[in-house]
PDB file of C-alpha atoms in Angstrom:
ATOM      1  CA  MET A   1     100.762  94.204  76.744  1.00 95.00           C
ATOM      2  CA  VAL A   2     101.735  94.920  80.324  1.00 97.00           C
ATOM      3  CA  LYS A   3      99.251  96.618  82.620  1.00 96.00           C
ATOM      4  CA  ILE A   4     100.823  99.051  85.097  1.00 96.00           C
ATOM      5  CA  ASN A   5      98.510 100.659  87.654  1.00 94.00           C
ATOM      6  CA  GLY A   6      95.571 100.006  85.387  1.00 92.00           C
ATOM      7  CA  GLU A   7      97.109 101.282  82.177  1.00 95.00           C
ATOM      8  CA  SER A   8      98.238  98.947  79.420  1.00 96.00           C
ATOM      9  CA  SER A   9     101.445  99.552  77.485  1.00 95.00           C
ATOM     10  CA  GLU A  10     103.842  97.646  75.251  1.00 95.00           C
ATOM     11  CA  LEU A  11     106.407  96.932  77.946  1.00 95.00           C
ATOM     12  CA  ALA A  12     107.067  93.208  77.650  1.00 96.00           C
ATOM     13  CA  GLY A  13     110.799  92.579  77.899  1.00 96.00           C
ATOM     14  CA  VAL A  14     111.471  95.798  79.824  1.00 97.00           C
ATOM     15  CA  ASN A  15     113.499  95.508  83.016  1.00 97.00           C
ATOM     16  CA  LEU A  16     111.598  96.550  86.160  1.00 97.00           C
ATOM     17  CA  LEU A  17     114.435  98.579  87.660  1.00 97.00           C
ATOM     18  CA  ASP A  18     115.000 100.391  84.371  1.00 96.00           C
ATOM     19  CA  TYR A  19     111.294 101.176  84.203  1.00 97.00           C
ATOM     20  CA  LEU A  20     111.253 102.485  87.791  1.00 97.00           C
ATOM     21  CA  ASN A  21     114.306 104.682  87.198  1.00 96.00           C
ATOM     22  CA  SER A  22     113.041 106.112  83.932  1.00 96.00           C
ATOM     23  CA  SER A  23     109.634 106.790  85.467  1.00 96.00           C
ATOM     24  CA  GLY A  24     111.141 108.686  88.391  1.00 95.00           C
ATOM     25  CA  TYR A  25     110.228 106.253  91.165  1.00 96.00           C
ATOM     26  CA  ASN A  26     112.427 106.110  94.254  1.00 96.00           C
ATOM     27  CA  PRO A  27     112.823 102.388  95.055  1.00 95.00           C
ATOM     28  CA  LYS A  28     112.931 103.216  98.776  1.00 95.00           C
ATOM     29  CA  LEU A  29     109.453 104.696  98.714  1.00 97.00           C
ATOM     30  CA  ILE A  30     107.528 102.079  96.754  1.00 97.00           C
ATOM     31  CA  ALA A  31     106.084  98.584  96.804  1.00 97.00           C
ATOM     32  CA  VAL A  32     105.774  96.599  93.578  1.00 97.00           C
ATOM     33  CA  GLU A  33     103.432  93.689  92.978  1.00 95.00           C
ATOM     34  CA  ILE A  34     103.364  91.674  89.773  1.00 96.00           C
ATOM     35  CA  ASN A  35     100.406  89.348  89.257  1.00 95.00           C
ATOM     36  CA  LEU A  36      99.409  89.720  92.907  1.00 91.00           C
ATOM     37  CA  GLU A  37     102.844  88.782  94.255  1.00 92.00           C
ATOM     38  CA  ILE A  38     105.170  91.239  95.978  1.00 94.00           C
ATOM     39  CA  VAL A  39     108.508  91.717  94.230  1.00 96.00           C
ATOM     40  CA  PRO A  40     111.285  91.855  96.855  1.00 95.00           C
ATOM     41  CA  LYS A  41     113.551  94.876  96.456  1.00 93.00           C
ATOM     42  CA  SER A  42     116.503  92.588  95.877  1.00 94.00           C
ATOM     43  CA  ALA A  43     114.712  91.220  92.812  1.00 96.00           C
ATOM     44  CA  TYR A  44     113.994  94.568  91.103  1.00 96.00           C
ATOM     45  CA  SER A  45     117.105  94.499  88.925  1.00 95.00           C
ATOM     46  CA  GLY A  46     116.519  90.914  87.834  1.00 96.00           C
ATOM     47  CA  THR A  47     112.820  91.212  86.964  1.00 97.00           C
ATOM     48  CA  ILE A  48     111.624  91.569  83.378  1.00 97.00           C
ATOM     49  CA  PHE A  49     108.019  92.396  82.460  1.00 97.00           C
ATOM     50  CA  LYS A  50     106.272  89.610  80.549  1.00 97.00           C
ATOM     51  CA  ASP A  51     103.344  89.936  78.170  1.00 97.00           C
ATOM     52  CA  GLY A  52     100.135  89.751  80.178  1.00 97.00           C
ATOM     53  CA  ASP A  53     101.695  90.873  83.477  1.00 97.00           C
ATOM     54  CA  THR A  54      99.573  93.032  85.772  1.00 96.00           C
ATOM     55  CA  VAL A  55     101.774  95.376  87.782  1.00 96.00           C
ATOM     56  CA  GLU A  56     100.871  97.546  90.743  1.00 95.00           C
ATOM     57  CA  ILE A  57     103.373 100.167  91.855  1.00 96.00           C
ATOM     58  CA  VAL A  58     102.405 101.847  95.094  1.00 96.00           C
ATOM     59  CA  ASN A  59     104.239 105.083  95.772  1.00 96.00           C
ATOM     60  CA  PHE A  60     104.223 106.171  99.411  1.00 97.00           C
ATOM     61  CA  VAL A  61     104.157 109.801 100.510  1.00 96.00           C
ATOM     62  CA  GLY A  62     104.694 111.105 104.010  1.00 94.00           C
ATOM     63  CA  GLY A  63     102.109 112.052 106.587  1.00 91.00           C
ATOM     64  CA  GLY A  64     100.238 110.262 109.328  1.00 88.00           C
TER      65      GLY A  64
ATOM     66  CA  MET B   1      80.456 102.968 138.507  1.00 90.00           C
ATOM     67  CA  ILE B   2      81.552 102.007 135.012  1.00 94.00           C
ATOM     68  CA  PRO B   3      79.482  99.545 132.978  1.00 96.00           C
ATOM     69  CA  SER B   4      80.269  95.885 133.604  1.00 96.00           C
ATOM     70  CA  LYS B   5      81.916  93.698 130.976  1.00 94.00           C
ATOM     71  CA  GLU B   6      78.583  92.010 130.292  1.00 94.00           C
ATOM     72  CA  GLU B   7      76.847  95.360 129.890  1.00 94.00           C
ATOM     73  CA  MET B   8      79.475  96.518 127.406  1.00 93.00           C
ATOM     74  CA  GLU B   9      79.306  93.306 125.395  1.00 90.00           C
ATOM     75  CA  LYS B  10      75.521  93.608 125.290  1.00 91.00           C
ATOM     76  CA  SER B  11      75.824  97.190 124.107  1.00 92.00           C
ATOM     77  CA  PHE B  12      78.226  96.230 121.288  1.00 89.00           C
ATOM     78  CA  ALA B  13      75.792  93.544 120.183  1.00 88.00           C
ATOM     79  CA  ALA B  14      72.925  96.043 120.360  1.00 92.00           C
ATOM     80  CA  ARG B  15      74.825  98.411 118.089  1.00 91.00           C
ATOM     81  CA  HIS B  16      76.115  96.047 115.435  1.00 89.00           C
ATOM     82  CA  GLY B  17      74.637  92.615 116.157  1.00 92.00           C
ATOM     83  CA  ALA B  18      75.861  89.601 118.123  1.00 92.00           C
ATOM     84  CA  ALA B  19      77.301  87.827 115.082  1.00 94.00           C
ATOM     85  CA  LEU B  20      79.603  90.711 114.193  1.00 94.00           C
ATOM     86  CA  GLN B  21      80.454  91.221 117.835  1.00 94.00           C
ATOM     87  CA  LYS B  22      81.737  87.655 118.025  1.00 94.00           C
ATOM     88  CA  LYS B  23      83.986  88.249 115.014  1.00 97.00           C
ATOM     89  CA  PHE B  24      85.219  91.601 116.283  1.00 97.00           C
ATOM     90  CA  SER B  25      86.057  90.319 119.758  1.00 96.00           C
ATOM     91  CA  ALA B  26      87.980  87.364 118.345  1.00 97.00           C
ATOM     92  CA  ALA B  27      90.166  89.599 116.181  1.00 98.00           C
ATOM     93  CA  CYS B  28      93.692  90.825 116.832  1.00 98.00           C
ATOM     94  CA  VAL B  29      94.787  93.986 115.009  1.00 98.00           C
ATOM     95  CA  ALA B  30      98.284  95.499 115.074  1.00 98.00           C
ATOM     96  CA  ILE B  31      98.614  99.262 114.698  1.00 98.00           C
ATOM     97  CA  CYS B  32     102.117 100.328 113.649  1.00 98.00           C
ATOM     98  CA  GLY B  33     102.549 103.953 114.656  1.00 98.00           C
ATOM     99  CA  LEU B  34     100.325 105.775 117.146  1.00 98.00           C
ATOM    100  CA  GLY B  35     100.236 109.260 115.676  1.00 97.00           C
ATOM    101  CA  GLY B  36      97.511 110.998 113.745  1.00 97.00           C
ATOM    102  CA  LEU B  37      96.589 107.831 111.935  1.00 98.00           C
ATOM    103  CA  GLY B  38      97.355 105.182 114.524  1.00 98.00           C
ATOM    104  CA  SER B  39      95.789 106.786 117.595  1.00 98.00           C
ATOM    105  CA  ASN B  40      92.597 107.465 115.660  1.00 98.00           C
ATOM    106  CA  ILE B  41      92.487 103.942 114.235  1.00 98.00           C
ATOM    107  CA  ALA B  42      92.945 102.591 117.762  1.00 98.00           C
ATOM    108  CA  LEU B  43      90.052 104.660 119.121  1.00 98.00           C
ATOM    109  CA  SER B  44      87.718 103.522 116.341  1.00 98.00           C
ATOM    110  CA  LEU B  45      88.605  99.876 116.736  1.00 98.00           C
ATOM    111  CA  ALA B  46      88.375  99.929 120.529  1.00 98.00           C
ATOM    112  CA  ARG B  47      84.951 101.528 120.307  1.00 96.00           C
ATOM    113  CA  ALA B  48      83.922  98.770 117.881  1.00 96.00           C
ATOM    114  CA  GLY B  49      84.989  96.111 120.385  1.00 96.00           C
ATOM    115  CA  ILE B  50      87.966  94.609 118.584  1.00 97.00           C
ATOM    116  CA  GLY B  51      89.210  92.019 121.082  1.00 97.00           C
ATOM    117  CA  LYS B  52      92.927  92.732 120.983  1.00 98.00           C
ATOM    118  CA  LEU B  53      94.985  95.654 119.761  1.00 98.00           C
ATOM    119  CA  ILE B  54      98.766  95.521 119.423  1.00 98.00           C
ATOM    120  CA  LEU B  55      99.960  99.123 119.731  1.00 98.00           C
ATOM    121  CA  ILE B  56     103.493  99.954 118.597  1.00 98.00           C
ATOM    122  CA  ASP B  57     105.299 103.309 118.785  1.00 98.00           C
ATOM    123  CA  TYR B  58     108.644 104.405 120.261  1.00 98.00           C
ATOM    124  CA  ASP B  59     107.803 108.061 120.649  1.00 98.00           C
ATOM    125  CA  ARG B  60     106.493 110.380 123.377  1.00 98.00           C
ATOM    126  CA  VAL B  61     103.480 112.650 123.232  1.00 98.00           C
ATOM    127  CA  ASP B  62     104.505 116.138 122.089  1.00 98.00           C
ATOM    128  CA  VAL B  63     102.441 119.312 122.397  1.00 97.00           C
ATOM    129  CA  THR B  64     102.232 119.472 118.589  1.00 95.00           C
ATOM    130  CA  ASN B  65     100.588 116.051 118.582  1.00 96.00           C
ATOM    131  CA  LEU B  66      97.496 117.369 120.379  1.00 96.00           C
ATOM    132  CA  HIS B  67      96.546 118.976 117.095  1.00 94.00           C
ATOM    133  CA  ARG B  68      95.579 115.613 115.554  1.00 94.00           C
ATOM    134  CA  GLN B  69      96.240 112.761 117.871  1.00 97.00           C
ATOM    135  CA  GLN B  70      94.107 111.136 120.534  1.00 98.00           C
ATOM    136  CA  TYR B  71      96.123 112.345 123.519  1.00 98.00           C
ATOM    137  CA  LYS B  72      95.375 114.804 126.291  1.00 98.00           C
ATOM    138  CA  ALA B  73      97.313 117.931 127.314  1.00 98.00           C
ATOM    139  CA  CYS B  74      98.191 116.301 130.644  1.00 98.00           C
ATOM    140  CA  GLN B  75      99.850 113.424 128.763  1.00 98.00           C
ATOM    141  CA  VAL B  76     102.539 115.494 127.027  1.00 98.00           C
ATOM    142  CA  GLY B  77     105.860 113.781 127.740  1.00 98.00           C
ATOM    143  CA  MET B  78     104.404 110.306 128.267  1.00 98.00           C
ATOM    144  CA  PHE B  79     105.195 107.461 125.918  1.00 98.00           C
ATOM    145  CA  LYS B  80     102.416 107.250 123.334  1.00 98.00           C
ATOM    146  CA  THR B  81     101.919 103.565 124.115  1.00 98.00           C
ATOM    147  CA  ASP B  82     101.262 104.305 127.790  1.00 98.00           C
ATOM    148  CA  ALA B  83      99.093 107.360 127.135  1.00 98.00           C
ATOM    149  CA  LEU B  84      96.990 105.668 124.477  1.00 98.00           C
ATOM    150  CA  ARG B  85      96.470 102.570 126.575  1.00 98.00           C
ATOM    151  CA  GLU B  86      95.309 104.804 129.431  1.00 98.00           C
ATOM    152  CA  ASN B  87      92.814 106.536 127.147  1.00 98.00           C
ATOM    153  CA  LEU B  88      91.586 103.308 125.578  1.00 98.00           C
ATOM    154  CA  LEU B  89      91.059 101.682 128.978  1.00 98.00           C
ATOM    155  CA  GLU B  90      88.774 104.570 129.927  1.00 97.00           C
ATOM    156  CA  ILE B  91      86.722 104.084 126.772  1.00 97.00           C
ATOM    157  CA  ALA B  92      86.737 100.291 126.356  1.00 97.00           C
ATOM    158  CA  PRO B  93      88.046  98.832 129.586  1.00 97.00           C
ATOM    159  CA  TYR B  94      87.540  95.131 128.860  1.00 97.00           C
ATOM    160  CA  LEU B  95      89.512  94.751 125.640  1.00 97.00           C
ATOM    161  CA  GLU B  96      93.124  93.583 125.468  1.00 98.00           C
ATOM    162  CA  TYR B  97      95.840  96.126 124.745  1.00 98.00           C
ATOM    163  CA  GLU B  98      99.389  94.890 124.102  1.00 98.00           C
ATOM    164  CA  THR B  99     101.878  97.749 123.860  1.00 98.00           C
ATOM    165  CA  HIS B 100     105.425  97.869 122.530  1.00 98.00           C
ATOM    166  CA  THR B 101     107.444 101.034 123.043  1.00 98.00           C
ATOM    167  CA  VAL B 102     109.922 100.283 120.284  1.00 97.00           C
ATOM    168  CA  MET B 103     110.868 101.425 116.811  1.00 96.00           C
ATOM    169  CA  ILE B 104     109.781  98.839 114.292  1.00 95.00           C
ATOM    170  CA  THR B 105     112.746  97.490 112.341  1.00 92.00           C
ATOM    171  CA  GLU B 106     113.338  94.508 110.120  1.00 89.00           C
ATOM    172  CA  ASP B 107     114.778  92.743 113.172  1.00 93.00           C
ATOM    173  CA  ASN B 108     111.673  92.890 115.317  1.00 96.00           C
ATOM    174  CA  ILE B 109     108.820  93.077 112.804  1.00 95.00           C
ATOM    175  CA  LEU B 110     108.294  89.342 112.590  1.00 94.00           C
ATOM    176  CA  SER B 111     107.806  88.830 116.321  1.00 97.00           C
ATOM    177  CA  LEU B 112     105.842  92.042 116.878  1.00 97.00           C
ATOM    178  CA  LEU B 113     103.252  91.212 114.223  1.00 98.00           C
ATOM    179  CA  GLU B 114     103.169  87.443 114.608  1.00 97.00           C
ATOM    180  CA  ASN B 115      99.788  87.243 116.349  1.00 97.00           C
ATOM    181  CA  ALA B 116      97.994  89.926 114.368  1.00 98.00           C
ATOM    182  CA  ASP B 117      95.235  88.949 111.944  1.00 98.00           C
ATOM    183  CA  ILE B 118      95.278  92.397 110.394  1.00 98.00           C
ATOM    184  CA  VAL B 119      98.150  94.907 110.282  1.00 98.00           C
ATOM    185  CA  CYS B 120      97.465  98.635 110.032  1.00 98.00           C
ATOM    186  CA  GLU B 121     100.368 100.741 108.804  1.00 98.00           C
ATOM    187  CA  ALA B 122     100.178 104.138 110.464  1.00 98.00           C
ATOM    188  CA  PHE B 123     103.644 105.653 110.167  1.00 97.00           C
ATOM    189  CA  ASP B 124     104.388 109.218 109.096  1.00 94.00           C
ATOM    190  CA  LYS B 125     107.567 108.730 107.057  1.00 95.00           C
ATOM    191  CA  ALA B 126     107.184 107.485 103.488  1.00 96.00           C
ATOM    192  CA  GLU B 127     110.290 105.328 103.733  1.00 96.00           C
ATOM    193  CA  ALA B 128     109.004 103.592 106.877  1.00 96.00           C
ATOM    194  CA  LYS B 129     105.652 102.964 105.196  1.00 97.00           C
ATOM    195  CA  ALA B 130     107.374 101.351 102.234  1.00 97.00           C
ATOM    196  CA  MET B 131     109.604  99.261 104.504  1.00 96.00           C
ATOM    197  CA  LEU B 132     106.714  97.910 106.543  1.00 97.00           C
ATOM    198  CA  VAL B 133     104.502  97.195 103.547  1.00 97.00           C
ATOM    199  CA  ASN B 134     107.234  95.385 101.647  1.00 96.00           C
ATOM    200  CA  PHE B 135     108.160  93.354 104.711  1.00 96.00           C
ATOM    201  CA  VAL B 136     104.613  92.276 105.553  1.00 96.00           C
ATOM    202  CA  LEU B 137     103.772  91.436 101.930  1.00 96.00           C
ATOM    203  CA  GLU B 138     106.946  89.381 101.654  1.00 95.00           C
ATOM    204  CA  HIS B 139     106.911  87.565 104.979  1.00 95.00           C
ATOM    205  CA  TYR B 140     103.306  87.659 106.175  1.00 96.00           C
ATOM    206  CA  ALA B 141     101.360  87.368 102.937  1.00 94.00           C
ATOM    207  CA  ASP B 142      98.589  85.514 104.793  1.00 95.00           C
ATOM    208  CA  LYS B 143      97.803  88.542 106.982  1.00 98.00           C
ATOM    209  CA  TYR B 144      95.604  91.414 105.896  1.00 98.00           C
ATOM    210  CA  LEU B 145      97.551  94.648 105.469  1.00 98.00           C
ATOM    211  CA  ILE B 146      96.059  98.123 105.381  1.00 98.00           C
ATOM    212  CA  ALA B 147      98.362 101.069 104.653  1.00 98.00           C
ATOM    213  CA  ALA B 148      97.900 104.781 104.118  1.00 98.00           C
ATOM    214  CA  SER B 149      99.488 107.254 101.778  1.00 97.00           C
ATOM    215  CA  GLY B 150      98.459 110.828 101.118  1.00 96.00           C
ATOM    216  CA  MET B 151      96.373 112.737 103.650  1.00 96.00           C
ATOM    217  CA  ALA B 152      98.235 116.008 104.124  1.00 95.00           C
ATOM    218  CA  GLY B 153      96.913 119.463 103.383  1.00 95.00           C
ATOM    219  CA  ILE B 154      93.411 120.839 103.344  1.00 94.00           C
ATOM    220  CA  GLY B 155      92.216 119.395 100.065  1.00 95.00           C
ATOM    221  CA  SER B 156      88.783 117.858  99.856  1.00 96.00           C
ATOM    222  CA  ALA B 157      88.135 114.747 101.920  1.00 96.00           C
ATOM    223  CA  ASN B 158      86.427 113.351  98.836  1.00 97.00           C
ATOM    224  CA  MET B 159      89.870 112.648  97.402  1.00 97.00           C
ATOM    225  CA  ILE B 160      90.580 110.109 100.132  1.00 98.00           C
ATOM    226  CA  THR B 161      89.682 106.572  99.108  1.00 98.00           C
ATOM    227  CA  THR B 162      90.293 102.955 100.037  1.00 98.00           C
ATOM    228  CA  ARG B 163      91.763 100.916  97.211  1.00 96.00           C
ATOM    229  CA  LYS B 164      92.114  97.151  97.219  1.00 95.00           C
ATOM    230  CA  ILE B 165      95.535  96.701  95.656  1.00 93.00           C
ATOM    231  CA  THR B 166      95.753  92.921  95.901  1.00 90.00           C
ATOM    232  CA  ASP B 167      93.910  90.122  97.656  1.00 91.00           C
ATOM    233  CA  LYS B 168      94.825  91.170 101.215  1.00 96.00           C
ATOM    234  CA  PHE B 169      96.468  94.551 100.750  1.00 97.00           C
ATOM    235  CA  TYR B 170      94.501  97.785 100.960  1.00 98.00           C
ATOM    236  CA  LEU B 171      95.684 101.361 100.537  1.00 97.00           C
ATOM    237  CA  CYS B 172      93.857 104.362 102.005  1.00 98.00           C
ATOM    238  CA  GLY B 173      94.484 108.021 101.301  1.00 97.00           C
ATOM    239  CA  ASP B 174      94.581 110.241  98.252  1.00 96.00           C
ATOM    240  CA  GLY B 175      97.887 108.798  97.165  1.00 94.00           C
ATOM    241  CA  VAL B 176      99.564 112.121  96.496  1.00 93.00           C
ATOM    242  CA  SER B 177      99.311 114.686  99.287  1.00 93.00           C
ATOM    243  CA  ASP B 178     102.756 114.622 100.862  1.00 93.00           C
ATOM    244  CA  VAL B 179     103.241 116.336 104.215  1.00 91.00           C
ATOM    245  CA  GLU B 180     106.488 117.857 102.952  1.00 88.00           C
ATOM    246  CA  LYS B 181     104.851 119.467  99.958  1.00 87.00           C
ATOM    247  CA  SER B 182     101.661 120.722 101.526  1.00 85.00           C
ATOM    248  CA  ASN B 183     100.470 123.412 103.886  1.00 82.00           C
ATOM    249  CA  GLY B 184     100.538 121.020 106.813  1.00 89.00           C
ATOM    250  CA  LEU B 185      98.361 118.415 108.389  1.00 92.00           C
ATOM    251  CA  PHE B 186      94.797 118.871 109.527  1.00 94.00           C
ATOM    252  CA  SER B 187      93.131 116.712 112.131  1.00 95.00           C
ATOM    253  CA  ALA B 188      89.886 116.310 110.237  1.00 96.00           C
ATOM    254  CA  ARG B 189      91.551 115.155 107.036  1.00 97.00           C
ATOM    255  CA  VAL B 190      93.970 112.769 108.759  1.00 97.00           C
ATOM    256  CA  THR B 191      91.036 111.395 110.744  1.00 97.00           C
ATOM    257  CA  VAL B 192      89.152 110.684 107.502  1.00 98.00           C
ATOM    258  CA  CYS B 193      92.090 108.580 106.351  1.00 98.00           C
ATOM    259  CA  ALA B 194      92.343 106.851 109.741  1.00 98.00           C
ATOM    260  CA  ALA B 195      88.629 106.075 109.566  1.00 98.00           C
ATOM    261  CA  HIS B 196      89.158 104.521 106.136  1.00 98.00           C
ATOM    262  CA  GLU B 197      91.755 102.201 107.644  1.00 98.00           C
ATOM    263  CA  ALA B 198      89.574 101.353 110.662  1.00 98.00           C
ATOM    264  CA  LEU B 199      86.482 100.764 108.556  1.00 98.00           C
ATOM    265  CA  THR B 200      88.459  98.492 106.247  1.00 98.00           C
ATOM    266  CA  VAL B 201      89.384  96.399 109.308  1.00 98.00           C
ATOM    267  CA  LEU B 202      85.714  96.078 110.264  1.00 98.00           C
ATOM    268  CA  ARG B 203      84.656  95.290 106.697  1.00 98.00           C
ATOM    269  CA  ILE B 204      87.294  92.555 106.406  1.00 98.00           C
ATOM    270  CA  LEU B 205      86.106  90.984 109.655  1.00 98.00           C
ATOM    271  CA  ALA B 206      82.490  91.287 108.561  1.00 97.00           C
ATOM    272  CA  GLY B 207      83.269  89.481 105.312  1.00 96.00           C
ATOM    273  CA  GLU B 208      82.437  92.535 103.219  1.00 94.00           C
ATOM    274  CA  GLU B 209      85.807  92.692 101.477  1.00 88.00           C
TER     275      GLU B 209
END
């Protein structure tokens, strides 16, 4: 199981960039941490979710 | 006659205790963006006696800023860095204010934020927020980072929260209210979000986080 923003799903083996695209995230407006470590944008396409991963995807909106 | 430095330090200690005052005055906080969020964060932290604030913004005060931001009508046209420093010196004259009238880019981020213990993201554009957060998390993982997302509109202030995302990264706001998809920005609601950021700074320094 992979936990994304608190919710667990069967996503082990899924590519991060594929997941972001299919979920409608704009890579320019987010920050992704896996197991408390930031994933650099350059690494999105080469990152695969592993069983037990805890993922936080922060989506930024404008205003301030 | 304004209060002396000793009188002000005594007053800080009277309000929140000498132990916390020592921690607050030893701290250095960078505020990236001096708009609705940043100018309000700066006011809160200066009033709390944070020893050094690094204030970064390239822009000038516009009449539309007076709606939410801690500037005066007579300051329209001034650089925000200069105007805010002026205002902060009138409120907390003995703290250190380091200003940079520049746009933060990947080329200058490292040097601008080098001496900060805590970084407050206070931009208005979503893309800039993401850029800063990614950069700090990647290159300054040892610093505390507080960012904000979602404070537009006139929805309830109860929707605005502070979430600890990872060990040293906090996110304030409601997470969804985008300025481009709402009926505008309101001072009171933006100030709630700014207060969340400022309070998170104080809580980190106080060892409460």
